PDB file of C-alpha atoms in Angstrom:
ATOM      1  CA  MET A   1      -8.771  14.794   2.891  1.00 73.00           C
ATOM      2  CA  LYS A   2     -11.322  13.077   0.668  1.00 85.00           C
ATOM      3  CA  ARG A   3      -9.251   9.852   0.486  1.00 86.00           C
ATOM      4  CA  THR A   4      -8.829   9.713   4.256  1.00 91.00           C
ATOM      5  CA  LEU A   5     -12.555  10.154   4.872  1.00 94.00           C
ATOM      6  CA  LEU A   6     -13.341   7.521   2.252  1.00 95.00           C
ATOM      7  CA  LEU A   7     -10.847   5.108   3.837  1.00 96.00           C
ATOM      8  CA  PHE A   8     -12.446   5.664   7.241  1.00 97.00           C
ATOM      9  CA  LEU A   9     -15.938   5.041   5.797  1.00 95.00           C
ATOM     10  CA  LYS A  10     -14.780   1.936   3.929  1.00 95.00           C
ATOM     11  CA  GLY A  11     -13.246   0.671   7.164  1.00 95.00           C
ATOM     12  CA  ALA A  12     -16.496   1.388   9.014  1.00 95.00           C
ATOM     13  CA  ALA A  13     -18.437  -0.570   6.388  1.00 91.00           C
ATOM     14  CA  MET A  14     -16.001  -3.467   6.764  1.00 92.00           C
ATOM     15  CA  GLY A  15     -16.395  -3.345  10.557  1.00 91.00           C
ATOM     16  CA  VAL A  16     -20.186  -3.403  10.369  1.00 88.00           C
ATOM     17  CA  ALA A  17     -20.020  -6.238   7.825  1.00 85.00           C
ATOM     18  CA  GLU A  18     -18.059  -8.385  10.257  1.00 85.00           C
ATOM     19  CA  VAL A  19     -20.944  -8.219  12.741  1.00 84.00           C
ATOM     20  CA  ILE A  20     -23.481  -9.378  10.169  1.00 80.00           C
ATOM     21  CA  PRO A  21     -23.645 -13.152   9.665  1.00 77.00           C
ATOM     22  CA  GLY A  22     -23.254 -13.869   5.962  1.00 74.00           C
ATOM     23  CA  VAL A  23     -21.654 -10.561   4.987  1.00 78.00           C
ATOM     24  CA  SER A  24     -17.871 -10.418   4.644  1.00 83.00           C
ATOM     25  CA  GLY A  25     -15.597  -7.473   5.348  1.00 88.00           C
ATOM     26  CA  GLY A  26     -13.246  -8.900   2.724  1.00 88.00           C
ATOM     27  CA  THR A  27     -16.033  -8.733   0.151  1.00 84.00           C
ATOM     28  CA  LEU A  28     -16.656  -5.088   1.031  1.00 85.00           C
ATOM     29  CA  ALA A  29     -12.930  -4.368   0.718  1.00 89.00           C
ATOM     30  CA  PHE A  30     -13.041  -5.995  -2.725  1.00 86.00           C
ATOM     31  CA  ILE A  31     -16.166  -4.103  -3.801  1.00 84.00           C
ATOM     32  CA  THR A  32     -14.837  -0.749  -2.569  1.00 88.00           C
ATOM     33  CA  GLY A  33     -11.523  -1.217  -4.379  1.00 89.00           C
ATOM     34  CA  ILE A  34      -9.128  -1.469  -1.421  1.00 94.00           C
ATOM     35  CA  TYR A  35      -8.697  -5.247  -1.309  1.00 92.00           C
ATOM     36  CA  GLU A  36      -5.376  -5.378  -3.194  1.00 92.00           C
ATOM     37  CA  GLU A  37      -3.911  -2.524  -1.157  1.00 95.00           C
ATOM     38  CA  LEU A  38      -5.081  -4.218   2.048  1.00 94.00           C
ATOM     39  CA  LEU A  39      -3.413  -7.499   1.062  1.00 92.00           C
ATOM     40  CA  ASP A  40      -0.186  -5.713   0.113  1.00 93.00           C
ATOM     41  CA  THR A  41      -0.229  -3.825   3.410  1.00 94.00           C
ATOM     42  CA  ILE A  42      -0.692  -7.009   5.436  1.00 92.00           C
ATOM     43  CA  LYS A  43       2.077  -8.687   3.435  1.00 91.00           C
ATOM     44  CA  ASN A  44       4.416  -5.769   4.129  1.00 91.00           C
ATOM     45  CA  ILE A  45       3.652  -5.780   7.854  1.00 92.00           C
ATOM     46  CA  LEU A  46       4.079  -9.525   8.259  1.00 88.00           C
ATOM     47  CA  GLY A  47       7.067  -9.853   5.952  1.00 86.00           C
ATOM     48  CA  PRO A  48      10.730  -9.110   6.555  1.00 90.00           C
ATOM     49  CA  GLU A  49      10.682  -5.941   4.431  1.00 89.00           C
ATOM     50  CA  ILE A  50       9.361  -3.829   7.287  1.00 91.00           C
ATOM     51  CA  PHE A  51      12.349  -4.773   9.460  1.00 91.00           C
ATOM     52  CA  ARG A  52      14.754  -3.944   6.636  1.00 92.00           C
ATOM     53  CA  ALA A  53      13.042  -0.596   6.149  1.00 91.00           C
ATOM     54  CA  PHE A  54      13.296   0.109   9.887  1.00 92.00           C
ATOM     55  CA  ARG A  55      17.003  -0.749   9.955  1.00 93.00           C
ATOM     56  CA  LYS A  56      17.756   1.440   6.942  1.00 93.00           C
ATOM     57  CA  GLY A  57      15.486   4.417   7.569  1.00 92.00           C
ATOM     58  CA  GLY A  58      14.043   4.174  11.064  1.00 92.00           C
ATOM     59  CA  ILE A  59      10.431   4.521  12.094  1.00 93.00           C
ATOM     60  CA  LYS A  60       9.541   6.835   9.212  1.00 94.00           C
ATOM     61  CA  ALA A  61      10.689   4.281   6.625  1.00 93.00           C
ATOM     62  CA  ALA A  62       8.944   1.420   8.445  1.00 93.00           C
ATOM     63  CA  TRP A  63       5.739   3.492   8.641  1.00 94.00           C
ATOM     64  CA  ALA A  64       5.901   4.110   4.897  1.00 93.00           C
ATOM     65  CA  LYS A  65       6.638   0.423   4.169  1.00 93.00           C
ATOM     66  CA  ALA A  66       3.702  -0.633   6.373  1.00 93.00           C
ATOM     67  CA  ASN A  67       1.455   1.775   4.449  1.00 94.00           C
ATOM     68  CA  GLY A  68       0.786   3.602   7.708  1.00 93.00           C
ATOM     69  CA  PRO A  69      -1.382   6.391   6.275  1.00 94.00           C
ATOM     70  CA  PHE A  70      -3.711   3.752   4.794  1.00 96.00           C
ATOM     71  CA  LEU A  71      -3.975   1.877   8.110  1.00 95.00           C
ATOM     72  CA  ALA A  72      -4.267   5.082  10.166  1.00 96.00           C
ATOM     73  CA  PHE A  73      -7.710   5.716   8.690  1.00 96.00           C
ATOM     74  CA  LEU A  74      -8.899   2.227   7.754  1.00 96.00           C
ATOM     75  CA  LEU A  75      -8.368   0.601  11.185  1.00 95.00           C
ATOM     76  CA  PRO A  76     -10.173   3.275  13.260  1.00 97.00           C
ATOM     77  CA  GLY A  77     -13.022   3.080  10.743  1.00 96.00           C
ATOM     78  CA  MET A  78     -13.160  -0.697  11.153  1.00 95.00           C
ATOM     79  CA  ALA A  79     -13.148  -0.388  14.950  1.00 95.00           C
ATOM     80  CA  THR A  80     -15.900   2.243  14.851  1.00 96.00           C
ATOM     81  CA  GLY A  81     -18.022   0.136  12.508  1.00 94.00           C
ATOM     82  CA  LEU A  82     -17.460  -3.019  14.529  1.00 91.00           C
ATOM     83  CA  ILE A  83     -18.323  -1.433  17.877  1.00 92.00           C
ATOM     84  CA  GLY A  84     -21.273   0.523  16.491  1.00 92.00           C
ATOM     85  CA  GLY A  85     -22.438  -2.480  14.514  1.00 88.00           C
ATOM     86  CA  VAL A  86     -22.510  -4.718  17.578  1.00 87.00           C
ATOM     87  CA  PHE A  87     -24.946  -2.397  19.346  1.00 88.00           C
ATOM     88  CA  VAL A  88     -27.067  -1.427  16.347  1.00 88.00           C
ATOM     89  CA  VAL A  89     -27.311  -4.900  14.798  1.00 80.00           C
ATOM     90  CA  THR A  90     -28.081  -6.516  18.155  1.00 78.00           C
ATOM     91  CA  LYS A  91     -30.878  -4.014  18.815  1.00 86.00           C
ATOM     92  CA  LEU A  92     -32.274  -4.382  15.292  1.00 86.00           C
ATOM     93  CA  LEU A  93     -32.191  -8.182  15.548  1.00 80.00           C
ATOM     94  CA  GLU A  94     -34.274  -7.943  18.713  1.00 83.00           C
ATOM     95  CA  THR A  95     -36.723  -5.398  17.282  1.00 91.00           C
ATOM     96  CA  TYR A  96     -36.997  -6.138  13.534  1.00 89.00           C
ATOM     97  CA  PRO A  97     -35.517  -9.593  12.877  1.00 83.00           C
ATOM     98  CA  GLN A  98     -37.316 -10.334   9.583  1.00 88.00           C
ATOM     99  CA  LEU A  99     -36.533  -6.956   8.044  1.00 89.00           C
ATOM    100  CA  LEU A 100     -32.905  -7.132   9.118  1.00 83.00           C
ATOM    101  CA  TRP A 101     -32.414 -10.669   7.780  1.00 78.00           C
ATOM    102  CA  ALA A 102     -34.046  -9.594   4.501  1.00 85.00           C
ATOM    103  CA  PHE A 103     -31.598  -6.680   4.343  1.00 83.00           C
ATOM    104  CA  PHE A 104     -28.666  -9.016   5.035  1.00 77.00           C
ATOM    105  CA  PHE A 105     -29.868 -11.370   2.309  1.00 79.00           C
ATOM    106  CA  GLY A 106     -30.053  -8.434  -0.105  1.00 82.00           C
ATOM    107  CA  LEU A 107     -26.472  -7.460   0.768  1.00 75.00           C
ATOM    108  CA  ILE A 108     -25.312 -11.014   0.147  1.00 74.00           C
ATOM    109  CA  LEU A 109     -27.099 -11.185  -3.230  1.00 79.00           C
ATOM    110  CA  ALA A 110     -25.648  -7.810  -4.251  1.00 79.00           C
ATOM    111  CA  SER A 111     -22.159  -9.031  -3.316  1.00 74.00           C
ATOM    112  CA  VAL A 112     -22.607 -12.215  -5.353  1.00 77.00           C
ATOM    113  CA  TRP A 113     -23.916 -10.244  -8.330  1.00 82.00           C
ATOM    114  CA  TYR A 114     -21.038  -7.751  -8.168  1.00 78.00           C
ATOM    115  CA  ILE A 115     -18.337 -10.392  -7.891  1.00 76.00           C
ATOM    116  CA  GLY A 116     -20.029 -12.473 -10.608  1.00 79.00           C
ATOM    117  CA  LYS A 117     -19.799  -9.472 -12.940  1.00 81.00           C
ATOM    118  CA  ARG A 118     -16.045  -9.293 -12.314  1.00 78.00           C
ATOM    119  CA  VAL A 119     -15.522 -12.781 -13.750  1.00 78.00           C
ATOM    120  CA  GLY A 120     -14.518 -12.139 -17.341  1.00 80.00           C
ATOM    121  CA  HIS A 121     -15.398 -15.417 -19.038  1.00 82.00           C
ATOM    122  CA  TRP A 122     -17.436 -18.167 -17.391  1.00 85.00           C
ATOM    123  CA  SER A 123     -15.683 -21.403 -18.274  1.00 89.00           C
ATOM    124  CA  ILE A 124     -16.821 -24.866 -17.194  1.00 91.00           C
ATOM    125  CA  ALA A 125     -14.442 -24.694 -14.202  1.00 89.00           C
ATOM    126  CA  GLU A 126     -16.022 -21.447 -12.939  1.00 84.00           C
ATOM    127  CA  ILE A 127     -19.540 -22.817 -13.425  1.00 88.00           C
ATOM    128  CA  VAL A 128     -18.700 -26.056 -11.580  1.00 91.00           C
ATOM    129  CA  GLY A 129     -17.053 -24.015  -8.813  1.00 86.00           C
ATOM    130  CA  LEU A 130     -20.157 -21.826  -8.563  1.00 83.00           C
ATOM    131  CA  ILE A 131     -22.456 -24.858  -8.334  1.00 89.00           C
ATOM    132  CA  LEU A 132     -20.293 -26.631  -5.738  1.00 90.00           C
ATOM    133  CA  SER A 133     -19.802 -23.537  -3.604  1.00 81.00           C
ATOM    134  CA  SER A 134     -23.530 -22.746  -3.816  1.00 81.00           C
ATOM    135  CA  ALA A 135     -24.363 -26.287  -2.700  1.00 86.00           C
ATOM    136  CA  PHE A 136     -21.903 -25.974   0.184  1.00 80.00           C
ATOM    137  CA  ALA A 137     -23.296 -22.552   1.138  1.00 73.00           C
ATOM    138  CA  PHE A 138     -26.833 -23.972   1.111  1.00 77.00           C
ATOM    139  CA  TYR A 139     -25.739 -26.915   3.260  1.00 77.00           C
ATOM    140  CA  ILE A 140     -24.151 -24.736   5.921  1.00 67.00           C
ATOM    141  CA  THR A 141     -27.263 -22.557   6.099  1.00 67.00           C
ATOM    142  CA  ILE A 142     -29.448 -25.564   6.932  1.00 72.00           C
ATOM    143  CA  ALA A 143     -26.891 -27.264   9.183  1.00 68.00           C
ATOM    144  CA  ALA A 144     -27.626 -27.046  12.886  1.00 65.00           C
ATOM    145  CA  PRO A 145     -25.187 -24.724  14.653  1.00 62.00           C
ATOM    146  CA  ALA A 146     -22.772 -26.384  17.020  1.00 62.00           C
ATOM    147  CA  GLN A 147     -23.205 -25.999  20.746  1.00 67.00           C
ATOM    148  CA  GLY A 148     -20.676 -23.396  21.889  1.00 64.00           C
ATOM    149  CA  ILE A 149     -18.176 -24.129  24.628  1.00 74.00           C
ATOM    150  CA  GLU A 150     -17.556 -21.136  26.865  1.00 76.00           C
ATOM    151  CA  ALA A 151     -13.998 -22.136  27.769  1.00 81.00           C
ATOM    152  CA  TYR A 152     -11.432 -19.404  27.164  1.00 86.00           C
ATOM    153  CA  TRP A 153      -9.288 -21.586  24.894  1.00 86.00           C
ATOM    154  CA  PHE A 154     -12.287 -22.333  22.641  1.00 84.00           C
ATOM    155  CA  ILE A 155     -13.310 -18.675  22.520  1.00 85.00           C
ATOM    156  CA  PHE A 156      -9.714 -17.823  21.554  1.00 89.00           C
ATOM    157  CA  ILE A 157      -9.681 -20.408  18.739  1.00 87.00           C
ATOM    158  CA  CYS A 158     -13.081 -19.277  17.447  1.00 85.00           C
ATOM    159  CA  GLY A 159     -11.858 -15.674  17.504  1.00 86.00           C
ATOM    160  CA  MET A 160      -8.768 -16.654  15.514  1.00 88.00           C
ATOM    161  CA  ILE A 161     -10.944 -18.375  12.907  1.00 87.00           C
ATOM    162  CA  ALA A 162     -13.320 -15.401  12.670  1.00 85.00           C
ATOM    163  CA  ILE A 163     -10.445 -12.913  12.336  1.00 83.00           C
ATOM    164  CA  SER A 164      -8.838 -15.070   9.643  1.00 83.00           C
ATOM    165  CA  ALA A 165     -12.091 -14.908   7.698  1.00 81.00           C
ATOM    166  CA  LEU A 166     -11.979 -11.097   7.853  1.00 78.00           C
ATOM    167  CA  ILE A 167      -9.658 -10.849   4.866  1.00 80.00           C
ATOM    168  CA  LEU A 168     -11.268 -13.533   2.695  1.00 81.00           C
ATOM    169  CA  PRO A 169     -13.990 -12.264   0.361  1.00 79.00           C
ATOM    170  CA  GLY A 170     -17.166 -14.307   0.649  1.00 76.00           C
ATOM    171  CA  ILE A 171     -16.385 -15.848   4.030  1.00 80.00           C
ATOM    172  CA  SER A 172     -18.171 -14.207   6.936  1.00 82.00           C
ATOM    173  CA  GLY A 173     -16.390 -14.398  10.272  1.00 83.00           C
ATOM    174  CA  SER A 174     -19.616 -13.790  12.165  1.00 82.00           C
ATOM    175  CA  PHE A 175     -21.355 -16.562  10.213  1.00 80.00           C
ATOM    176  CA  LEU A 176     -18.522 -18.926  11.147  1.00 83.00           C
ATOM    177  CA  LEU A 177     -19.041 -17.896  14.781  1.00 83.00           C
ATOM    178  CA  LEU A 178     -22.747 -18.641  14.349  1.00 80.00           C
ATOM    179  CA  LEU A 179     -21.963 -22.115  12.978  1.00 79.00           C
ATOM    180  CA  MET A 180     -19.547 -22.794  15.840  1.00 81.00           C
ATOM    181  CA  GLY A 181     -22.245 -21.768  18.329  1.00 81.00           C
ATOM    182  CA  MET A 182     -20.176 -18.813  19.535  1.00 81.00           C
ATOM    183  CA  TYR A 183     -21.896 -15.782  17.948  1.00 80.00           C
ATOM    184  CA  THR A 184     -24.004 -14.946  21.005  1.00 78.00           C
ATOM    185  CA  VAL A 185     -21.084 -15.664  23.335  1.00 80.00           C
ATOM    186  CA  ILE A 186     -18.683 -13.287  21.573  1.00 78.00           C
ATOM    187  CA  ILE A 187     -21.268 -10.755  20.339  1.00 75.00           C
ATOM    188  CA  PRO A 188     -23.867 -10.643  23.147  1.00 67.00           C
TER     189      PRO A 188
END
């Protein structure tokens, strides 16, 4: 019971994170310790093993191969967090924009600090990577957002890009939407 509630809450945190520009659901999955299991689950669902399991053992075997119990609590949590986050974050951005952006910045710094602690030994390659990625991150924060196109095909492509960023730690799907000029179109 405790694991299922924790999975739901971790999913909710990931869902809320996807609404916040600059905060990544993948980073939260990493921080909360479910990132590897999430990757393995996605690999099992998208790979041929699930079909083999279904052929050999039916739905029950496919459900086990797809890590169904994990997804049964994580996905509803993500949906709850995403839907709740859209309304709460939108209202808070209208009412308390400076405080909310300061909170977001604090979340981003905490994520960077936590992931930085996980690096065992900082070699020259890691330091150069940190400097280059920091310079790139700074550049995209000062870059002017693109003008969004409200055509359905463009919204679809932007949605695909944002969803792809969901699983990558450190890449915020909502921030990518903001850069593509589609954040307020998709999340009104």
